[in-house]
Coordinates of C-alpha atoms and ligand atoms in Angstrom, one line a residue:
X1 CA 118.8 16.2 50.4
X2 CA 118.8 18.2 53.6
X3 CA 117.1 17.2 56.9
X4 CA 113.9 19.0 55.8
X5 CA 113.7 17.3 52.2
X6 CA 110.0 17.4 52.6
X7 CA 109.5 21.0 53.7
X8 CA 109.8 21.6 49.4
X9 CA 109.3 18.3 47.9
X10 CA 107.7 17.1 44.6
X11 CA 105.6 14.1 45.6
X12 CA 104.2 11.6 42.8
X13 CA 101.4 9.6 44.0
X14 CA 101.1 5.5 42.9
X15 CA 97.8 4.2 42.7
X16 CA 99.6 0.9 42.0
X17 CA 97.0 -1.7 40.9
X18 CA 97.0 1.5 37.7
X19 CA 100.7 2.1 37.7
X20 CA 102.1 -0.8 36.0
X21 CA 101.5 -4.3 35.7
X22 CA 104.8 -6.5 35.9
X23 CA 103.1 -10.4 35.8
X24 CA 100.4 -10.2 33.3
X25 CA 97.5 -10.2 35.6
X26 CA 95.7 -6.8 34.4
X27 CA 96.8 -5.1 37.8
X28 CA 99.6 -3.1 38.7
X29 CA 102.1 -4.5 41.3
X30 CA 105.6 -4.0 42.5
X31 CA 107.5 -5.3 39.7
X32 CA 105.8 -3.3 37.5
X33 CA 106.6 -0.3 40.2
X34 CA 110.5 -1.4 39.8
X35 CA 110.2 -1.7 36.5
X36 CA 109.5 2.1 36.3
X37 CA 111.2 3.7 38.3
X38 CA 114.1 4.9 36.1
X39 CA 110.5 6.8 34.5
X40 CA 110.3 8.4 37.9
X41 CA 113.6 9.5 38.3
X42 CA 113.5 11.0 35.2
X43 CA 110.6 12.8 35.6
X44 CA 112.1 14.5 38.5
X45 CA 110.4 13.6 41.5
X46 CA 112.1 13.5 45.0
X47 CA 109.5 11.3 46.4
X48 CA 106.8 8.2 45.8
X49 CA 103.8 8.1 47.9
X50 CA 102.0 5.0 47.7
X51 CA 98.1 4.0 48.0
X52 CA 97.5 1.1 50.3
X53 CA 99.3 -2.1 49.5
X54 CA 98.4 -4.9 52.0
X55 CA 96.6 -7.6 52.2
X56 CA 93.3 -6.5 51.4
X57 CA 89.9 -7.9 50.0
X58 CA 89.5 -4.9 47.7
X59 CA 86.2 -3.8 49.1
X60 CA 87.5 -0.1 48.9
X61 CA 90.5 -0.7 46.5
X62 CA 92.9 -1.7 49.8
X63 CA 91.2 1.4 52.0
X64 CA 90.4 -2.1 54.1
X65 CA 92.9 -3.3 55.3
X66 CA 93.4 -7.0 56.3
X67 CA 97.4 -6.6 57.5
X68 CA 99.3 -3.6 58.2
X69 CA 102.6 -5.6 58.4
X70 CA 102.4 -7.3 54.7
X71 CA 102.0 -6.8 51.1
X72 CA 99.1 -7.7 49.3
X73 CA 99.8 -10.7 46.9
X74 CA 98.1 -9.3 43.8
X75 CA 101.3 -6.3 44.1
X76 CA 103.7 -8.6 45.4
X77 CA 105.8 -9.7 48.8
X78 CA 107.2 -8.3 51.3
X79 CA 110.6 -8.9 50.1
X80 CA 109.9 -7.1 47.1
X81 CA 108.6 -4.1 49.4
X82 CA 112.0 -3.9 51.1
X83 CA 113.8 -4.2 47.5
X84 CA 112.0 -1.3 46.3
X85 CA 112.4 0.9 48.7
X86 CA 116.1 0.2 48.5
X87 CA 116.1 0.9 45.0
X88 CA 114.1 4.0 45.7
X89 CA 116.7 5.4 48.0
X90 CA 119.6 4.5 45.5
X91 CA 118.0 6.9 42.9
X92 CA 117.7 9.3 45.9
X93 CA 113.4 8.8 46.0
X94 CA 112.2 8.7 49.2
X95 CA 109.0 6.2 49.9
X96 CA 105.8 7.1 51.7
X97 CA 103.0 4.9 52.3
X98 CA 99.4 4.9 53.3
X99 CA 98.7 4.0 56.8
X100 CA 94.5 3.4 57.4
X101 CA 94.1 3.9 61.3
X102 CA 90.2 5.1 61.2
X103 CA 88.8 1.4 60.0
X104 CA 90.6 -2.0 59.4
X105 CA 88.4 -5.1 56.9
X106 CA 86.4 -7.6 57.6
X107 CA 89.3 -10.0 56.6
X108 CA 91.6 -8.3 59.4
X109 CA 92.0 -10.5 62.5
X110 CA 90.9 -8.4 65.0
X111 CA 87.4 -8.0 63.2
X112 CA 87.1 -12.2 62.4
X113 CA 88.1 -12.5 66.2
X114 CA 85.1 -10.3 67.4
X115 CA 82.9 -11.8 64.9
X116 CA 84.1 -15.1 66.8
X117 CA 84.0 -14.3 70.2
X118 CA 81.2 -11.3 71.2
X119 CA 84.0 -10.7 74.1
X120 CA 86.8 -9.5 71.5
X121 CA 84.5 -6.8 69.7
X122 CA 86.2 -3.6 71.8
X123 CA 88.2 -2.9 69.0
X124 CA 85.6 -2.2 67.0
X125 CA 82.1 -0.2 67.6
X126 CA 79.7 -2.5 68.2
X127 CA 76.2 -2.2 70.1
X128 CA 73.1 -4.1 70.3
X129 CA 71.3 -1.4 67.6
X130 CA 72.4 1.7 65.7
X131 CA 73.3 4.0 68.2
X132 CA 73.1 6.8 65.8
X133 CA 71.4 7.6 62.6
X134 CA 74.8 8.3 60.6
X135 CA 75.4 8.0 57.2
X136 CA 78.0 6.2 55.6
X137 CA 80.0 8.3 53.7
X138 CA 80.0 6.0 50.5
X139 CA 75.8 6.1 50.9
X140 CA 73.5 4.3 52.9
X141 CA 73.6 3.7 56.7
X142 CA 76.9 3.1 58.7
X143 CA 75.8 0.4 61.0
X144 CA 75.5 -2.9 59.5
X145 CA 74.4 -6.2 61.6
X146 CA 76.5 -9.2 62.2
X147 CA 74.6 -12.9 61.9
X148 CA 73.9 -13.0 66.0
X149 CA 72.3 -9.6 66.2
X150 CA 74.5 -6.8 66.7
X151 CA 75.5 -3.7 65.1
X152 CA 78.9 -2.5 63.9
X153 CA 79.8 0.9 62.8
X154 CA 81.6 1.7 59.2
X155 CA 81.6 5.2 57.6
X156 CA 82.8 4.3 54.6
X157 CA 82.0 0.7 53.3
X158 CA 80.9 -2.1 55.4
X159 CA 83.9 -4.3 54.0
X160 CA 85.8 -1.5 56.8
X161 CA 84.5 -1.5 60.2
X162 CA 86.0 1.8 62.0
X163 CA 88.2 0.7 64.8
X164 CA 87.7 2.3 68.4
X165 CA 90.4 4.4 69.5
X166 CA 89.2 4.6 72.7
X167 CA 90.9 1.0 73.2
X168 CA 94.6 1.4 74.2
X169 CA 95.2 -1.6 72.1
X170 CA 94.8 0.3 68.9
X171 CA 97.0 2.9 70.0
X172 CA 99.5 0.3 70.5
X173 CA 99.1 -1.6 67.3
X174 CA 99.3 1.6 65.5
X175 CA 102.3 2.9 66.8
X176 CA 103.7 -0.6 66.6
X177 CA 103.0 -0.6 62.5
X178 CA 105.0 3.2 62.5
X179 CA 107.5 1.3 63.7
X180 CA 107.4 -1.6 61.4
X181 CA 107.7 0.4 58.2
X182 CA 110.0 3.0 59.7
X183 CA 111.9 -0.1 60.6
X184 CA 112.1 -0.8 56.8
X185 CA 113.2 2.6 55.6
X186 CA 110.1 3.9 54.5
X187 CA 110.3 7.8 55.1
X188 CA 106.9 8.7 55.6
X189 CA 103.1 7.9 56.6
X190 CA 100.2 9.8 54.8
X191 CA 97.2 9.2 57.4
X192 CA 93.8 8.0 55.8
X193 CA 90.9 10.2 57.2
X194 CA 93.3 11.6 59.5
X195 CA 90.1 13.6 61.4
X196 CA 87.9 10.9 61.5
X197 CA 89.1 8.9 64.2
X198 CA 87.8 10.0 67.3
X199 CA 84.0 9.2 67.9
X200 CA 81.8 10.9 70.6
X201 CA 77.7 9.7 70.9
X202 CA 77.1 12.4 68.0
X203 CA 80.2 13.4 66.1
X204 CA 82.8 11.7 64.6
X205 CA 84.8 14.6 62.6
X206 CA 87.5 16.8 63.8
X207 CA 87.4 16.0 67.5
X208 CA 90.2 17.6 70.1
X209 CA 91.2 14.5 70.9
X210 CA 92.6 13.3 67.8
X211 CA 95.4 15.4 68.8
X212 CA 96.7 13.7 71.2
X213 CA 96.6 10.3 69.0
X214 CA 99.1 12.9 66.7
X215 CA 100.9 14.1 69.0
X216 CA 102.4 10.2 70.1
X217 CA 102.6 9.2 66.7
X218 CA 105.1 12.4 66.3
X219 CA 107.0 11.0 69.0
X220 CA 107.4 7.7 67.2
X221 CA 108.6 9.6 63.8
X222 CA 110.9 11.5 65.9
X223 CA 112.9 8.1 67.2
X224 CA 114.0 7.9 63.6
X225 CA 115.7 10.5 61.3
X226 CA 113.7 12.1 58.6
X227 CA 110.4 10.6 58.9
X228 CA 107.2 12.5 57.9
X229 CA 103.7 11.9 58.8
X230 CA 101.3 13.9 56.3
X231 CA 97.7 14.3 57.1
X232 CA 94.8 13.4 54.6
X233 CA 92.5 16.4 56.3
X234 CA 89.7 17.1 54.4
X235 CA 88.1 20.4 56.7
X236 CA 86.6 23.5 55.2
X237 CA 87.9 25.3 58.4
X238 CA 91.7 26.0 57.7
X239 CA 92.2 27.7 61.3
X240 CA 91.1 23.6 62.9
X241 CA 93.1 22.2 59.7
X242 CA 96.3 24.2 60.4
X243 CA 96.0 22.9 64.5
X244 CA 97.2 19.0 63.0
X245 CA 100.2 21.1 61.7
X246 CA 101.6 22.3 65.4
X247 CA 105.1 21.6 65.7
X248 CA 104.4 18.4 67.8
X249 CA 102.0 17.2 65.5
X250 CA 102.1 16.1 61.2
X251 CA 104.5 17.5 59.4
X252 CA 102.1 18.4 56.4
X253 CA 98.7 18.0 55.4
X254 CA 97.2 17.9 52.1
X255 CA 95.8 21.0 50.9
X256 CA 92.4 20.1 49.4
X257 CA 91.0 23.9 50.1
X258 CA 93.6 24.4 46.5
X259 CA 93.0 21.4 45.0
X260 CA 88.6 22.2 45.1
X261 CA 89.2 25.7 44.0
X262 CA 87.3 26.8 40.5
X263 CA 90.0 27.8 37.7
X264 CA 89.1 31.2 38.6
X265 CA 91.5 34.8 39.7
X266 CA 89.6 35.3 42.8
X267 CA 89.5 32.1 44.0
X268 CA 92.7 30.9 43.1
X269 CA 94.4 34.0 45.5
X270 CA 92.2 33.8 48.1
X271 CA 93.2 29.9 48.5
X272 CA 97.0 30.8 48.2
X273 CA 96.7 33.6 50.4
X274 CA 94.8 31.8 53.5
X275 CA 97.1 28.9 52.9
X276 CA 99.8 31.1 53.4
X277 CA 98.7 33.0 56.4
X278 CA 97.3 29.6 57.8
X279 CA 100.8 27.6 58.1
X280 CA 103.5 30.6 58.2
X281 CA 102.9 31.2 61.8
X282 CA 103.4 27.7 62.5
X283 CA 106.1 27.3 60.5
X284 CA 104.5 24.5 58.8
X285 CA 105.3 24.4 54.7
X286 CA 102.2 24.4 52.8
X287 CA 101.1 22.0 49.8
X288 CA 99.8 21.9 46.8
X289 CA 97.6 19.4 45.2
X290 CA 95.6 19.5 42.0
X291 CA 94.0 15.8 41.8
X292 CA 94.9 12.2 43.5
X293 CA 92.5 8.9 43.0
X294 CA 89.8 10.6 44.7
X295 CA 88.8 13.7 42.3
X296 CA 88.3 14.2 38.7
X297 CA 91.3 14.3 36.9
X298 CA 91.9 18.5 36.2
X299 CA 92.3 18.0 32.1
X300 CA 88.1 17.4 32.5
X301 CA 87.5 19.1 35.8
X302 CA 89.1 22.9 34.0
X303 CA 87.0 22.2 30.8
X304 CA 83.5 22.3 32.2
X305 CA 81.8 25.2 32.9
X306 CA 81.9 24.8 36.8
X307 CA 86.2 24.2 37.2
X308 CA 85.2 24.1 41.0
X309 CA 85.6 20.3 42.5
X310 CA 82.5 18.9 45.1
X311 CA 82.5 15.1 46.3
X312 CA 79.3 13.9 45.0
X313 CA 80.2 13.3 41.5
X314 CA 77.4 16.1 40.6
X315 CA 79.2 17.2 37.5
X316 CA 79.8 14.0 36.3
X317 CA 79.0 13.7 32.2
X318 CA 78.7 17.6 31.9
X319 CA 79.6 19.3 28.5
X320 CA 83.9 19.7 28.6
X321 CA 86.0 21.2 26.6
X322 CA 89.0 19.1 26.9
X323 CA 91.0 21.4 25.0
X324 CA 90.3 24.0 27.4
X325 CA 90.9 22.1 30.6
X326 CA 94.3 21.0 28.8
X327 CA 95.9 24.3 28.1
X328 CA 94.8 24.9 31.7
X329 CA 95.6 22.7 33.8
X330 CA 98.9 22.9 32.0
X331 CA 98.8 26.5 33.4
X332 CA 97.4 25.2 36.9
X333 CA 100.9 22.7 37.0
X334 CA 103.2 25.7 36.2
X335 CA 101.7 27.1 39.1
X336 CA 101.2 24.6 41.6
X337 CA 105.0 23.9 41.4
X338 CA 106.3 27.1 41.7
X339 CA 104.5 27.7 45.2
X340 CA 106.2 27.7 48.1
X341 CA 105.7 24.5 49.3
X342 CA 105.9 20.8 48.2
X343 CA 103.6 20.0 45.3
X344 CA 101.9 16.5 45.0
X345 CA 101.7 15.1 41.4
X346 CA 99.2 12.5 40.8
X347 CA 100.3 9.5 38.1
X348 CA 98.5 10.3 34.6
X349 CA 98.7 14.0 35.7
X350 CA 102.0 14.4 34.1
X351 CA 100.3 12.7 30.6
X352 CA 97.8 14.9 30.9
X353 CA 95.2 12.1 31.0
X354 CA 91.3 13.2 31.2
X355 CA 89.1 11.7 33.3
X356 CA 87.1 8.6 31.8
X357 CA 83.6 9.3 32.0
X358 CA 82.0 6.7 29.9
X359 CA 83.0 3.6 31.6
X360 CA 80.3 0.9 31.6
X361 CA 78.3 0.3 34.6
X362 CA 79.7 -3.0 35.2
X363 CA 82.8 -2.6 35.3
X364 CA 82.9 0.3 37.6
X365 CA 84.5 -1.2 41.0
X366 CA 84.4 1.5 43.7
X367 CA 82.2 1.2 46.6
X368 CA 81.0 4.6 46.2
X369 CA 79.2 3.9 43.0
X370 CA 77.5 0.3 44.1
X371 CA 76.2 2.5 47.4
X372 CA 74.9 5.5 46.2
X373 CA 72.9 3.4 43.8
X374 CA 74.5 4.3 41.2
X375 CA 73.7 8.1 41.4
X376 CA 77.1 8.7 42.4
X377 CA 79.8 7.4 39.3
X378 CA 82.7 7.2 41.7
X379 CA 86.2 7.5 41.4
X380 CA 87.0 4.6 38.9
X381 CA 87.2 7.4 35.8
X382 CA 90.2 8.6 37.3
X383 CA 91.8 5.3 38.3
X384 CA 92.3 3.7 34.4
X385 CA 95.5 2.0 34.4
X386 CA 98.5 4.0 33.1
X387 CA 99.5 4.4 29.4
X388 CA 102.7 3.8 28.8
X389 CA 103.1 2.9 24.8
X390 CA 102.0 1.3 22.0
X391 CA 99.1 2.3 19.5
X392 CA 96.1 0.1 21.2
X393 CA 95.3 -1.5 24.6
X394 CA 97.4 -2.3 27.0
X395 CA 99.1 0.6 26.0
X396 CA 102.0 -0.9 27.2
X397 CA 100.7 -1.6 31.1
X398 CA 100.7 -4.7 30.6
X399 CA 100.8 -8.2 28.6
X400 CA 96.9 -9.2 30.3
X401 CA 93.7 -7.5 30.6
X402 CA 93.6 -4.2 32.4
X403 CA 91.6 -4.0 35.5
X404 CA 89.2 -0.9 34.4
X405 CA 89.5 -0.7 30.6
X406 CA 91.6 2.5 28.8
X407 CA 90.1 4.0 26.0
X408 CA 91.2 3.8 23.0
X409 CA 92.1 7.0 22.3
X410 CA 95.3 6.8 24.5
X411 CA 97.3 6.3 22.1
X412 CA 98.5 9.9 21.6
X413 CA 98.8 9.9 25.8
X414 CA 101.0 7.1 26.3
X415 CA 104.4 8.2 28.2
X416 CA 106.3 6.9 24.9
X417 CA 104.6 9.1 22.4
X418 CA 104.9 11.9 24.8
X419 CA 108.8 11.3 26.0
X420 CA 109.9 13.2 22.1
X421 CA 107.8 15.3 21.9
X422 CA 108.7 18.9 23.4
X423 CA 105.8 20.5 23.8
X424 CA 104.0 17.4 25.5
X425 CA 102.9 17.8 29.1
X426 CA 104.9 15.1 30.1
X427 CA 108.0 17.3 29.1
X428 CA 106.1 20.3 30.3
X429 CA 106.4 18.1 34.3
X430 CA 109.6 17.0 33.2
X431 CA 111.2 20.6 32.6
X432 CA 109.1 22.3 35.5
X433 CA 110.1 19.5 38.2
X434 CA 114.2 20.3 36.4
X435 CA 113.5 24.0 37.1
X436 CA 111.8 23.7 40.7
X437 CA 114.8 21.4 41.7
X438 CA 116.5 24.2 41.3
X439 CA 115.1 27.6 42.1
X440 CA 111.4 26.8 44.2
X441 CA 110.3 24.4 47.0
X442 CA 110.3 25.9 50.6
X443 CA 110.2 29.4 51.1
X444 CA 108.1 32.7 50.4
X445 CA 106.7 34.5 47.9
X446 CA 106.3 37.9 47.1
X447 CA 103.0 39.1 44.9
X448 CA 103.4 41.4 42.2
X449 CA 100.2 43.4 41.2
X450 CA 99.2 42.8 37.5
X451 CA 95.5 43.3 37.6
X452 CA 92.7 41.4 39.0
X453 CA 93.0 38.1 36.2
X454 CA 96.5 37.8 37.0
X455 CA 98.4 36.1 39.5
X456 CA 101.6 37.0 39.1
X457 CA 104.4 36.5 42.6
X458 CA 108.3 36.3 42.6
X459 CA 110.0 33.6 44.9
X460 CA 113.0 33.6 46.9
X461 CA 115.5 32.7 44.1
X462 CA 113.9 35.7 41.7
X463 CA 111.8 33.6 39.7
X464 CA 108.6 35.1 38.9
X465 CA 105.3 32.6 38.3
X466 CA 102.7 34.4 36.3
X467 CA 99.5 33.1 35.2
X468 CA 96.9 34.9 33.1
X469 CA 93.3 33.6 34.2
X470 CA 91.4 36.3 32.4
X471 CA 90.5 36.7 28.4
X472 CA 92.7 38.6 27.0
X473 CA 96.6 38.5 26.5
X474 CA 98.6 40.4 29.1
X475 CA 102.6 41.6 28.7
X476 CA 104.7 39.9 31.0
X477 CA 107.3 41.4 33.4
X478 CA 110.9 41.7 32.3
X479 CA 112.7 38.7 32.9
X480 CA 113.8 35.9 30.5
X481 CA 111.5 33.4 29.8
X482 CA 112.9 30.1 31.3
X483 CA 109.1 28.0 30.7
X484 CA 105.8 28.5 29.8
X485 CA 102.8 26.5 29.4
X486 CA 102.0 27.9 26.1
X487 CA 103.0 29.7 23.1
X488 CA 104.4 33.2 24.0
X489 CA 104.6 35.8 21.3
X490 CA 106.2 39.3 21.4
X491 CA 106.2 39.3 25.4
X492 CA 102.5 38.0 25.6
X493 CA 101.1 35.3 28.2
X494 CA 97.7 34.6 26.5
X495 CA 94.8 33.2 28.1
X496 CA 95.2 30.3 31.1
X497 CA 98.6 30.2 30.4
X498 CA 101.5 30.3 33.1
X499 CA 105.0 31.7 32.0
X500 CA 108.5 31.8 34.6
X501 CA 110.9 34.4 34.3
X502 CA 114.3 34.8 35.8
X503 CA 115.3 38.2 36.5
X504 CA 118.2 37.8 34.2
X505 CA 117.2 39.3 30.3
Ligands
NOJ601 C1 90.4 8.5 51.8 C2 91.0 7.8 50.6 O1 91.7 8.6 49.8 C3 89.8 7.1 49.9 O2 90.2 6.6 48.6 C4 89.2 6.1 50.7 O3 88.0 5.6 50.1 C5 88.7 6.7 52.1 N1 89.7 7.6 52.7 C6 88.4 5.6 53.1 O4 89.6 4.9 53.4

């Protein structure tokens, strides 16, 4: 791969307590990871990005963080950490993990230290009352109090109290853990909350001087060969996104402006296009995301009649068509890849899983859910450990008990039942991932005009990407049809389908 492999890579996120479980505990880990990765290879990706995986009390699902320099013992050791990334690298993967600078745990040393010793609490943001009236973003208020009377400030769950970047120390410590895992061969860092770091008396988001905090961690990447940092940067403002992208700042950023647009022509362009005239100047590549572990999965999301995704979990339980949001977010994947750009690819999004709506109250295990009261179902529905085979739970994830139960109905989803048949979705990821390898990534595009439902744009290499959003069947350009997401006849895309073409007939 060249010295810009991520400018125009296809990324496949782990959540790996759901990926696959290797010891029989009902949790994914790293052998189960290892176990898998010929899967991986297969399917084509050139890289693994990772969700947390240290030492953690769970209290966010490893979002708190008890030690950056280990592994968590429910995925493993830190031996196993090193073999897999050197297995990773032999198949030519590259590894990128999470790195959680805005809040540590309440297990982390620094924080049991302050709780300890009222002198140690600089790290964090403590105060004699609420200096604020802030929200945490999980519900309820972000200042919790400590047994001898003072306040400390977490805006997500209290199990993560923010850590105070105005303290040189932190600095240190984080540019000391770049090192660590750079140290270990991992290629890249994607930043947690990457704008949230910074506080002032009354804001917390977006602040200039989170820039600089970028702008030394850059320096650190650049001791090494190859190493990415890519920014979780969730801003409705693309001009104040596109400034973490500067040349001396991340390399990428994930594009969630694409990822919360509704299945719809309009919207669809207009994302593409501002993307596009947000990072060319900077020369930064662009990237294209249609779910992670946050958001519900696409297969639901495209069959409800708002496709459009909101935090808030508002559209929770609301009448889907599942065989609608299949066909398109099959169509959504053909595009997404074919984008110039890297493309993310979430696990289960390449089995086309749904998201689980009807889990039991009591088994739901993220934060968000416990904090809104309940309003709010969280993200659990799109966290249900993997399906690999088999005709009935554990579908193969596992010999125990899995951590958030699959339905049963997962049986016709389960990467074995899906591996021979053609016109499954995982060959559908399989084939476009083959195809992108070859002839999309980095680059330009060029749009061609085929009406208002259309979005139809050739790339570099001459392959055109067209995807019909509106009603009726269109005819597609000349070209010879190398995939499609569904069933072309006599030169017709039909309805939230996406077809490539080469230029050759
Ligand atoms: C963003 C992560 O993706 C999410 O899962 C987590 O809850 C928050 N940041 C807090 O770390």
């Amino acid at each position: 791969m060249s010295q810009t492999w991520w400018r125009g890579a296809a990324i496949y996120q782990v959540y790996l307590r759901s990926f696959a479980d290797g010891n029989g505990d009902g949790a994914g880990d790293l052998a189960g990871l290892r176990f898998r990765l010929p899967y991986l290879k297969d399917l084509g990706i050139d890289a693994i990005w990772l969700n947390p995986w240290y030492p953690s009390p769970m209290a966010d699902g490893g979002y708190d963080v008890a030690d950056y320099r280990d592994i968590e013992p429910v995925f493993g050791t830190l031996g196993e950490a090193e073999r897999f990334i050197e297995e990773a690298h032999e198949l030519g993967i590259k590894v990128i993990i999470d790195v959680v600078p805005n809040h540590s745990s309440t297990e982390s040393a620094w924080f049991k230290e302050a709780l300890a010793n009222p002198a140690a609490r600089d790290r964090f943001w403590f105060a004699d009352e609420p200096l604020n009236d802030w929200q945490s973003i999980f519900g309820g208020s972000a200042w919790t109090q400590v047994p001898d009377g003072q306040w400390y400030l977490h805006l997500f769950d209290p199990g993560q109290p923010d850590l105070n970047w105005n303290n040189p120390e932190v600095h240190q410590e984080f540019e000391d853990v770049l090192r660590f895992w750079f140290d270990r061969g991992v290629d890249g860092v994607r930043i947690d909350s990457a704008a949230l770091l910074i506080k002032s008396d009354t804001a917390y988001e977006d602040l200039d001087e989170v820039h600089d905090v970028y702008r030394r961690w850059r320096e650190v990447a650049d001791e090494y060969d190859e190493r990415i940092l890519i920014g979780e940067v969730w801003l409705p403002d693309q001009e104040r996104f596109a400034r973490y992208l500067r040349p001396d700042e991340l390399h990428t950023a994930f594009n969630f402006d694409f990822l919360s647009c509704a299945w719809d022509p309009a919207d669809l362009r207009r994302s593409i296009e501002l993307t596009l005239t947000t990072h060319t100047p900077i020369g930064a590549p662009p990237t294209w995301v249609l779910s992670n572990h946050d958001v519900t999965r696409p297969v639901t999301r495209y069959g409800r009649a708002d496709t459009s995704f909101a935090h808030g979990g508002a559209l929770h339980g609301s009448p889907t068509d599942l065989e609608l949001g299949y066909r398109r977010a099959r169509a959504a994947a053909l595009l997404a890849m074919a984008l110039p750009g890297s493309v993310y690819v979430y696990q289960g999004e390449e089995l086309g899983l749904p998201e689980v709506e009807d889990l039991p109250d009591e088994v739901r295990q993220d934060p968000m859910h416990a904090r809104s009261g309940g309003t709010n179902p969280g993200r659990d529905g799109c966290r249900i450990p993997l399906p690999w085979s088999g005709e009935e739970p554990p579908f193969g994830f596992g010999t125990g008990t899995p951590w958030l139960p699959q339905p049963e109905g997962w049986r016709k989803l389960t990467a074995e039942a899906q591996r021979t048949d053609l016109g499954s979705m995982l060959n559908l990821y399989r084939t476009g991932l083959g195809i992108r390898r070859e002839l999309l990534g980095d680059g330009t595009l060029t749009w061609l005009p085929l009406g208002e439902q259309v979005l139809a744009f050739t790339r570099d290499s001459g392959l055109t990407c067209v995807t019909n959003l509106g009603a009726n069947p269109v005819p597609l350009p000349a070209g010879r049809l190398l995939l499609a997401s569904g069933p072309v006849v006599d030169g017709l895309l039909p309805s939230d389908t996406t077809a490539w073409l080469s230029p050759e007939s």
